[in-house]
Coordinates of C-alpha atoms (C1' of nucleotides) in Angstrom, one line a residue:
Chain B
M1 CA 35.6 -32.6 -4.6
A2 CA 35.1 -34.6 -7.8
A3 CA 35.2 -32.8 -11.0
S4 CA 31.7 -33.8 -12.0
E5 CA 30.4 -32.6 -8.7
S6 CA 32.2 -29.3 -9.1
S7 CA 30.9 -29.0 -12.6
R8 CA 27.4 -29.9 -11.4
K9 CA 27.7 -27.3 -8.8
H10 CA 28.9 -24.8 -11.3
H11 CA 26.1 -25.7 -13.6
R12 CA 23.6 -25.1 -10.8
Y13 CA 25.3 -21.8 -10.0
S14 CA 25.1 -20.8 -13.6
E15 CA 21.4 -21.6 -13.7
V16 CA 20.8 -19.5 -10.6
A17 CA 22.8 -16.7 -12.1
A18 CA 20.9 -17.0 -15.4
V19 CA 17.5 -17.0 -13.7
A20 CA 18.6 -14.0 -11.6
A21 CA 19.8 -12.2 -14.7
K22 CA 16.5 -12.9 -16.4
T23 CA 14.6 -11.8 -13.3
A24 CA 16.5 -8.5 -13.1
A25 CA 16.0 -8.0 -16.8
L26 CA 12.2 -8.5 -16.4
D27 CA 12.2 -6.1 -13.5
A28 CA 13.8 -3.5 -15.7
V29 CA 11.5 -4.1 -18.6
F30 CA 8.2 -4.1 -16.7
Q31 CA 9.4 -1.1 -14.7
A32 CA 10.2 0.7 -17.9
L33 CA 6.8 -0.1 -19.4
A34 CA 5.0 1.1 -16.2
D35 CA 5.1 4.8 -17.3
P36 CA 2.8 6.3 -19.9
T37 CA 5.4 8.7 -21.2
R38 CA 7.7 5.9 -21.9
R39 CA 5.0 3.8 -23.5
R40 CA 4.2 6.7 -25.7
I41 CA 7.8 7.0 -26.7
L42 CA 7.9 3.3 -27.6
A43 CA 4.7 3.8 -29.7
D44 CA 6.3 6.6 -31.6
L45 CA 9.4 4.6 -32.2
A46 CA 7.3 1.8 -33.6
R47 CA 6.6 4.1 -36.5
G48 CA 10.4 4.5 -37.2
E49 CA 13.6 5.7 -35.7
S50 CA 13.6 9.1 -34.1
S51 CA 15.8 11.6 -32.2
T52 CA 15.5 12.8 -28.6
L53 CA 14.0 16.2 -29.6
T54 CA 11.5 14.7 -32.0
L55 CA 10.4 12.2 -29.4
A56 CA 10.2 14.9 -26.8
M57 CA 7.8 17.1 -28.7
P58 CA 4.5 15.4 -27.8
H59 CA 5.3 15.6 -24.1
R60 CA 4.7 18.6 -21.8
M61 CA 7.9 18.3 -19.9
S62 CA 11.5 19.5 -20.1
L63 CA 14.0 17.9 -22.5
P64 CA 16.1 16.5 -19.7
A65 CA 13.1 14.7 -18.3
V66 CA 12.5 13.0 -21.7
S67 CA 16.2 12.3 -21.9
K68 CA 16.0 10.5 -18.6
H69 CA 13.1 8.4 -19.9
L70 CA 15.2 7.4 -22.9
G71 CA 17.9 6.4 -20.5
V72 CA 15.5 4.1 -18.6
L73 CA 14.3 2.6 -21.9
E74 CA 17.9 2.0 -23.0
R75 CA 18.9 0.5 -19.7
A76 CA 16.0 -1.9 -19.9
G77 CA 17.2 -2.8 -23.4
L78 CA 14.0 -1.7 -25.1
I79 CA 15.8 0.8 -27.3
E80 CA 19.3 1.3 -28.9
R81 CA 20.8 4.7 -29.5
R82 CA 23.5 5.9 -31.9
L83 CA 24.9 9.4 -32.6
I84 CA 24.3 10.9 -36.0
G85 CA 26.0 14.3 -36.0
R86 CA 24.7 16.1 -33.0
E87 CA 21.5 14.0 -33.1
R88 CA 20.9 10.9 -31.0
R89 CA 18.8 8.5 -33.0
C90 CA 16.8 5.9 -31.1
R91 CA 15.2 2.7 -32.3
L92 CA 13.3 -0.2 -30.8
V93 CA 15.0 -3.5 -29.8
A94 CA 12.7 -6.5 -30.1
K95 CA 14.2 -8.9 -27.5
P96 CA 12.9 -7.5 -24.2
F97 CA 9.4 -7.2 -25.7
R98 CA 9.6 -10.8 -26.6
S99 CA 10.8 -11.8 -23.1
A100 CA 8.0 -9.8 -21.4
S101 CA 5.4 -11.3 -23.8
A102 CA 6.7 -14.8 -23.1
W103 CA 6.5 -14.3 -19.4
L104 CA 2.8 -13.1 -19.7
E105 CA 2.1 -16.0 -22.1
F106 CA 2.4 -18.4 -19.2
Y107 CA -0.8 -16.9 -17.7
R108 CA -2.7 -17.1 -20.9
R109 CA -4.3 -20.4 -19.8
F110 CA -6.2 -18.3 -17.2
W111 CA -8.2 -16.6 -19.9
D112 CA -8.1 -19.1 -22.7
D113 CA -10.2 -21.7 -21.1
Q114 CA -12.2 -22.7 -18.1
F115 CA -9.6 -21.4 -15.7
D116 CA -10.8 -17.8 -16.4
R117 CA -12.4 -16.9 -13.0
L118 CA -13.6 -13.6 -14.3
T119 CA -15.5 -15.2 -17.2
D120 CA -17.1 -17.5 -14.7
F121 CA -18.2 -14.5 -12.6
I122 CA -19.5 -12.5 -15.6
Q123 CA -21.5 -15.5 -16.8
T124 CA -23.0 -16.0 -13.3
T125 CA -23.9 -12.3 -13.1
D126 CA -25.5 -12.4 -16.6
K127 CA -27.6 -15.4 -15.6
E128 CA -28.7 -13.6 -12.4
A129 CA -29.5 -10.4 -14.4
S130 CA -31.6 -12.1 -17.0
Chain N
M1 CA -25.2 23.9 -28.9
A2 CA -26.9 21.1 -30.9
A3 CA -27.6 17.8 -29.2
S4 CA -25.5 15.9 -31.7
E5 CA -22.6 18.2 -31.1
S6 CA -23.0 17.8 -27.3
S7 CA -23.2 14.1 -27.6
R8 CA -20.2 14.0 -29.9
K9 CA -18.3 16.1 -27.4
H10 CA -19.3 13.8 -24.6
H11 CA -18.3 10.9 -26.7
R12 CA -14.9 12.3 -27.3
Y13 CA -14.5 13.1 -23.6
S14 CA -15.5 9.5 -22.8
E15 CA -12.9 8.2 -25.2
V16 CA -10.2 10.3 -23.6
A17 CA -11.4 9.2 -20.1
A18 CA -11.4 5.6 -21.3
V19 CA -7.9 5.8 -22.7
A20 CA -6.7 7.6 -19.5
A21 CA -8.3 4.8 -17.4
K22 CA -6.7 2.1 -19.5
T23 CA -3.4 3.9 -19.3
A24 CA -3.6 4.2 -15.5
A25 CA -4.6 0.5 -15.4
L26 CA -1.6 -0.5 -17.5
D27 CA 0.7 1.7 -15.3
A28 CA -0.5 -0.3 -12.2
V29 CA -0.3 -3.7 -13.9
F30 CA 3.3 -3.2 -15.3
Q31 CA 4.3 -1.6 -12.0
A32 CA 3.0 -4.6 -10.1
L33 CA 4.8 -7.0 -12.5
A34 CA 8.1 -5.2 -12.1
D35 CA 8.9 -6.9 -8.8
P36 CA 10.3 -10.4 -8.5
T37 CA 8.5 -11.1 -5.2
R38 CA 5.2 -10.3 -6.8
R39 CA 5.9 -12.3 -9.9
R40 CA 6.7 -15.3 -7.7
I41 CA 3.5 -14.8 -5.8
L42 CA 1.6 -14.8 -9.1
A43 CA 3.4 -17.9 -10.2
D44 CA 2.4 -19.6 -7.0
L45 CA -1.2 -18.5 -7.4
A46 CA -1.2 -20.0 -10.9
R47 CA -1.0 -23.4 -9.2
G48 CA -4.2 -22.6 -7.3
E49 CA -5.7 -20.3 -4.7
S50 CA -3.7 -19.6 -1.6
S51 CA -3.6 -17.7 1.7
T52 CA -1.3 -14.8 2.8
L53 CA 0.7 -17.0 5.1
T54 CA 1.2 -19.8 2.5
L55 CA 2.2 -17.3 -0.1
A56 CA 4.6 -15.6 2.3
M57 CA 6.5 -18.8 3.1
P58 CA 9.0 -18.9 0.1
H59 CA 10.0 -15.3 0.8
R60 CA 12.7 -14.2 3.3
M61 CA 10.8 -11.1 4.5
S62 CA 8.3 -10.2 7.1
L63 CA 4.6 -11.0 6.8
P64 CA 3.6 -7.4 6.6
A65 CA 5.9 -7.0 3.6
V66 CA 4.2 -9.8 1.8
S67 CA 0.8 -8.5 2.8
K68 CA 1.8 -5.2 1.2
H69 CA 2.8 -6.9 -2.0
L70 CA -0.6 -8.6 -2.1
G71 CA -2.2 -5.2 -1.7
V72 CA -0.3 -3.9 -4.7
L73 CA -1.4 -7.0 -6.8
E74 CA -5.0 -6.5 -5.7
R75 CA -5.0 -2.7 -6.5
A76 CA -3.6 -3.6 -10.0
G77 CA -6.5 -6.0 -10.3
L78 CA -4.2 -9.0 -10.8
I79 CA -5.7 -10.9 -7.8
E80 CA -8.9 -11.1 -5.9
R81 CA -9.2 -11.8 -2.2
R82 CA -11.9 -13.1 0.1
L83 CA -12.0 -14.0 3.7
I84 CA -12.4 -17.6 4.7
G85 CA -12.5 -17.8 8.5
R86 CA -9.4 -16.0 9.6
E87 CA -7.7 -16.8 6.3
R88 CA -7.5 -14.4 3.4
R89 CA -7.6 -16.5 0.3
C90 CA -6.2 -15.1 -3.0
R91 CA -6.7 -16.0 -6.6
L92 CA -5.6 -14.8 -9.9
V93 CA -7.8 -12.5 -12.1
A94 CA -7.2 -12.9 -15.8
K95 CA -8.2 -9.6 -17.3
P96 CA -5.2 -7.4 -16.5
F97 CA -2.8 -10.1 -17.8
R98 CA -4.9 -10.1 -21.0
S99 CA -4.6 -6.3 -21.2
A100 CA -0.8 -6.3 -20.7
S101 CA -0.4 -9.1 -23.2
A102 CA -2.6 -7.2 -25.7
W103 CA -0.5 -4.1 -25.3
L104 CA 2.8 -6.0 -25.9
E105 CA 1.2 -7.8 -28.8
F106 CA 1.4 -4.6 -30.8
Y107 CA 5.2 -4.8 -30.8
R108 CA 5.2 -8.4 -31.9
R109 CA 5.8 -7.3 -35.6
F110 CA 9.2 -6.2 -34.4
W111 CA 10.3 -9.7 -33.8
D112 CA 8.0 -11.7 -36.1
D113 CA 9.7 -10.5 -39.3
Q114 CA 12.3 -8.4 -41.0
F115 CA 11.7 -5.6 -38.6
D116 CA 13.7 -7.3 -35.9
R117 CA 16.8 -5.1 -35.8
L118 CA 18.6 -7.3 -33.3
T119 CA 18.4 -10.3 -35.6
D120 CA 19.9 -8.1 -38.3
F121 CA 22.7 -7.1 -36.0
I122 CA 23.5 -10.7 -34.9
Q123 CA 23.5 -11.9 -38.6
T124 CA 25.9 -9.1 -39.5
T125 CA 28.1 -9.9 -36.6
D126 CA 28.2 -13.6 -37.4
K127 CA 29.2 -12.8 -41.0
E128 CA 32.0 -10.6 -39.8
A129 CA 33.2 -13.2 -37.3
S130 CA 33.3 -16.0 -39.9
Chain R
dG1 C1' -12.2 -18.0 28.5
dA2 C1' -7.3 -18.2 27.7
dA3 C1' -3.9 -18.9 24.3
dT4 C1' -2.8 -19.4 19.6
dT5 C1' -3.2 -18.2 14.8
dA6 C1' -3.7 -15.4 10.6
dG7 C1' -3.3 -11.7 9.4
dT8 C1' -3.7 -6.0 8.9
dA9 C1' -2.5 -1.1 10.4
dA10 C1' 0.6 2.4 11.5
dA11 C1' 4.8 4.6 12.1
dC12 C1' 9.2 4.8 10.5
dC13 C1' 13.3 4.5 7.3
dA14 C1' 16.5 4.4 3.2
dA15 C1' 16.6 4.2 -1.6
dC16 C1' 14.5 5.2 -5.9
dT17 C1' 11.5 8.0 -9.3
dG18 C1' 10.1 11.6 -12.1
dG19 C1' 10.2 16.0 -12.4
dT20 C1' 12.7 20.7 -12.3
dT21 C1' 16.6 24.2 -13.3
dT22 C1' 21.1 25.6 -14.4
dA23 C1' 25.3 24.6 -16.6
dC24 C1' 27.8 22.6 -20.0
dC25 C1' 29.6 20.3 -24.5
dA26 C1' 29.7 19.0 -29.3
dT27 C1' 28.2 19.7 -33.8
dA28 C1' 26.3 22.6 -37.4
dT29 C1' 25.3 27.1 -39.5
dC30 C1' 26.0 31.9 -40.6
Chain C
dG1 C1' 34.9 32.3 -35.2
dA2 C1' 30.5 33.6 -33.3
dT3 C1' 26.0 31.8 -32.8
dA4 C1' 22.4 28.4 -32.7
dT5 C1' 21.1 23.6 -32.2
dG6 C1' 20.7 19.1 -30.0
dG7 C1' 21.3 17.3 -26.6
dT8 C1' 23.6 15.3 -21.6
dA9 C1' 25.2 16.1 -16.6
dA10 C1' 24.5 17.5 -12.0
dA11 C1' 22.2 19.2 -8.2
dC12 C1' 18.0 19.5 -6.2
dC13 C1' 13.2 18.3 -4.6
dA14 C1' 8.7 16.0 -3.4
dG15 C1' 6.5 11.8 -3.6
dT16 C1' 6.6 6.7 -3.9
dT17 C1' 8.4 2.1 -2.9
dG18 C1' 9.9 -1.8 -0.3
dG19 C1' 11.3 -3.1 3.7
dT20 C1' 11.3 -3.0 9.0
dT21 C1' 9.1 -3.3 13.9
dT22 C1' 5.5 -2.8 17.1
dA23 C1' 0.7 -3.0 18.1
dC24 C1' -3.6 -4.5 17.3
dT25 C1' -8.0 -7.4 15.8
dA26 C1' -10.7 -11.3 14.8
dA27 C1' -11.2 -16.2 14.4
dT28 C1' -9.9 -20.7 16.1
dT29 C1' -8.3 -24.1 19.4
dC30 C1' -7.5 -25.9 23.9

DNA sequence: GAATTAGTAAACCAACTGGTTTACCATATC
DNA sequence: GATATGGTAAACCAGTTGGTTTACTAATTC
């Protein structure tokens, strides 16, 4: 096998691996965002760094439950944590938000312009109603 | 109870209900997006309307499995379906994409400017490395 | 009208999720 | 150094998810 061929193959493999990695990352991010408790935690962290206990306060569930949610957010890369004394301080990490946003952005054309089927429907309905 | 008070109370209740509805809708949308098979289906639908069988072709799984994925997407409001003969034609619906994008948009400030902690970290690391 | 096509429905399964409680470990305070 | 604080770990549980197969229906084609 020629070196160029091998390298091409390797390149292709890397691409597949990279896409797979991105795909898995998106899985984790969207999965993490699909829970209201976790979205609330992120909203609270948007106001500044915070500890497990502080983040747990608004939620009517046990501390271990919130701790697990933080684990999910961390595994999705949406937060970072560091120990400060016996406290575990959390903060937002921007990158996965950016990735998710970029993915959604692709579908923007469906509501930016004439491709928006819902708008078509509403306009039709309005005409019929008036 | 005064009418204004009652109406205010009702208004407050409506707000809570509305937020709850939006929250549940976001749950469903992010949950639906958290699967690579479903994201691929959406990508295919972005190129135009398509039927269950056609959408199933790229996937190495049974037809009922794909049919279920379409059910998830429909329940999340991301697609609409209509019968054409014995075919079930699917198409994208823009609104939920818009909602999800709007939600993520709130976190944009974390990568638009100095709030991006990851950038800070990378810059620090680069300085240390050089 | 018989056979093929385009699906959905239902039953089943293993793995994962989101919660619980109980037990534990560091760190901080008295 | 005993006690209180801020958590995590582990075991457990019910419900959901993502897949399967088998069975069925309705529309189309021969």
